[in-house]
Amino acid sequence: MTTTLQETVAYYNNLDPETEKRVDALLAQMTLVEKIGQLVQLNPFAPFDPDDYEAKKREAEEAGAPFEYEPRLRDDMEDLLRGGRIGSFLNVMTPKVINHCQRIAVEESRLGIPLLVGADVIHGYRTIFPIPLAEASTWNPDLLERASRVAAEEASAAGVDWIFAPMVDVSRDPRWGRIAEGAGEDPFLGMAMARARVRGFQTTGLTSGRNVAACPKHYVGYGAAEGGRDYNTVDFSERTLRDVYLPPFKAAFESGAGAVMSSFNELGGLPVTANPSILRTILRDEWQWPGVVLSDYDAVRELIPHGVAANLREAARLSILAGLDIEMVSTAYHDHLADLVTAGEVPEALVDEAVRRVLRLKFRLGLFERPYTDESLHDAVILQPAFRELALETARESMVLLQNEDNILPLSPDVRLTVIGPLADNRADMLGCWSLHNHPEDVETVLEGLSAYLPGDTWSYQPGCPIRDDRTDGSGIETDIPAAVAATREADVVLLVLGESADMSGEGHSRTTLGLPGRQQELVDAIAETGKPMVCVLMSGRPLVIPRLAAQVKGLLVAWHAGIRAGRAVADLLFGAANPSGRLTASWPRSEGQIPVYYAHKSTGRPAAESGTRQFAEAFKSVYMDEPNSPLFPFGYGLSYTTFTYANLQIAESMLGPDDTLRVSVTITNSGDRAGAEVVQLYVRDLVACVTRPVRELKGFQKIWLQPGEQRTVSFEVPVRDLGFSGLDMQYTVEPGDFKLWVGPNAVDGLEGAFRVCEA
Ligand code: BGC
């Protein structure tokens, strides 16, 4: 379906006639140099100078004043601002500096066009929430919307009016460190999370009285980097682009995102930064989306090492022709665009078009009316008790219980516990990747969380070994496995707190081996020898490969990097004050060699008949000789301390026309003895189509809370037009034919039904 965004599009994208008049009037007064200035985004600071840092620190110490380092502005910054040669900043979150620069732009430049201040606020600004992969594991868009609003509240009080998030890249490769920043492997879930987060960021009524624009990223395909190596080549079919990677972006635009960040990667041989079919044909011609396209960091210059531009001048020409509006950090536009226009190699109309989009965003944000940030607000707005409470709620809901043999969890308060592992007494790594404005002192450790439940003399702690190895970890923890083993002597239960450090995921942090890092597995092996029952709290920025660990421990709780309330959330779950309700949003492989492993795969011509271990015996089927096809833990999976039963699957009408709505209901009962939440998931399969279709596709989900014994009928309504795909001619199509559906607790189990889509 090639729809435009015109009907559904919200605030920033609605072409408001008054704004358009203001844009035209301003554009008419601008010189070419001033126009290009609006397309330039820089960091205003001079490179970090350690001598300057030390001198200022000493000064503060001598004066007995608190020290907060303010880097120096670039020497040329004020002149650039006065000359109207810069339109926006990135990653400056200091209201005083922002106001200083804004004052020059607004009061001393010829046309007084305000700066736009963009920043990476990926899972919170000061109140750090769980990493986005964890946030998505809540399967609770409403919660994400509220968390994103908190991020916008705080960031806006720090002077930010453009948040470089949500990251909506679908990723099916846990080697890729940036899987931590997104919603996981599924486009449908990704769309729901994208909508929620855009709404949260762009909410009105912020304390600052200002507005914030979202910037979904990285458009597009970045999550499919070959081998999971960051920045690597991407090459998939147009059908995969349209059916898997584009939908979360479109959902973000439909929810009103007024800007997008293009991705670093090449796609089918052409870097996106210079790719007109991605930046122009799809965005402008097909979707008629009027928002701003911002490059990623230095990506215009990177056209040179990509090998499609010989120099910066060519890089500028290719990018502007392709449809890239703002260049982040590199200076191809600043240095060469005027000359390219004068030489007739770039029509000025293209520059005008880009500038028009930038000005439109600035007007719609209200920057002309309200350019300055109230510097007194920051301290009052950040870390409010309600924000910290929401961070706790999100952390609790984000954690996923993967195993609970013999109901070892929740722990009883009189358990004698030995806590072991390098992440139990750790603050910094709870913050995860991409928390630029973090303060580790805001974090509650797991040990602090546990101490709320356990009297001091019933438990002990031994780190056992550092997260990585003794040389690289930096924690000061010495490996002492015998001491850890000895500490378990009196324990009823051993609680292992293991996993990755924050800097093992995120940008530029891909890995090829996804087991426990350092000597942690050796530590577990040694404790396992004692025969004591073990529970593991596992922290990571990605799905890990842990078949050995999973076979050793009775309880396994995935806690991710859960933000400032990580410790409390872990303790609340371990002791049953909260009931785990997170579900995986990316499959956990059995081995790295299975990657990519994801639930919405195709059938192949020789599908395995079984998905268990017996499939090894299936000769000449699409199987491995040494590993099942299935992941260790599938998409959608997660346990609770209670149980839920599914019954009475009803399909209101099993013969549907293309304009009808599929109506499905199921009765869910909390059949255990605790209150808890279930994530009810609806999947479909289009059995025969003109092109191959995934074996299952998520088409609906609902998170519901039930008291023990409570029963609820959950209903789904899916418009038949949402069951389509890119057909032979690459047009969106819903084909008549038979479908299967499942309603269940994950991508593998569930009650099964069927329906048929008929000709119009
Ligand atoms: C990242 C973006 C980020 C930008 C600005 C880049 O390296 O890929 O996600 O928004 O830097 O900090």
PDB file of C-alpha atoms in Angstrom, residues 174-178 228 230-231 433 468 500 502-511 542:
ATOM      1  CA  PRO A 174      22.751  -9.933  18.605  1.00  0.00           C
ATOM      2  CA  ARG A 175      26.386  -9.640  17.602  1.00  0.00           C
ATOM      3  CA  TRP A 176      25.515  -6.073  16.636  1.00  0.00           C
ATOM      4  CA  GLY A 177      26.103  -3.958  19.748  1.00  0.00           C
ATOM      5  CA  ARG A 178      23.394  -1.509  18.771  1.00  0.00           C
ATOM      6  CA  GLY A 228      26.688  -7.926  13.036  1.00  0.00           C
ATOM      7  CA  ASP A 230      28.872  -2.109  13.208  1.00  0.00           C
ATOM      8  CA  TYR A 231      28.853   0.233  10.187  1.00  0.00           C
ATOM      9  CA  CYS A 433      25.225   2.150  26.613  1.00  0.00           C
ATOM     10  CA  ARG A 468      35.926  -9.110  31.613  1.00  0.00           C
ATOM     11  CA  GLU A 500      28.220  -7.813  30.229  1.00  0.00           C
ATOM     12  CA  ALA A 502      27.808  -1.401  29.631  1.00  0.00           C
ATOM     13  CA  ASP A 503      30.602  -0.850  27.138  1.00  0.00           C
ATOM     14  CA  MET A 504      30.204  -4.292  25.580  1.00  0.00           C
ATOM     15  CA  SER A 505      27.153  -3.166  23.621  1.00  0.00           C
ATOM     16  CA  GLY A 506      26.099   0.016  21.900  1.00  0.00           C
ATOM     17  CA  GLU A 507      27.702   1.828  18.994  1.00  0.00           C
ATOM     18  CA  GLY A 508      30.948   0.329  17.708  1.00  0.00           C
ATOM     19  CA  HIS A 509      30.714  -2.530  20.223  1.00  0.00           C
ATOM     20  CA  SER A 510      29.916  -5.659  18.288  1.00  0.00           C
ATOM     21  CA  ARG A 511      31.003  -9.090  19.499  1.00  0.00           C
ATOM     22  CA  ARG A 542      21.816  -7.998  23.896  1.00  0.00           C
TER      23      ARG A 542
END
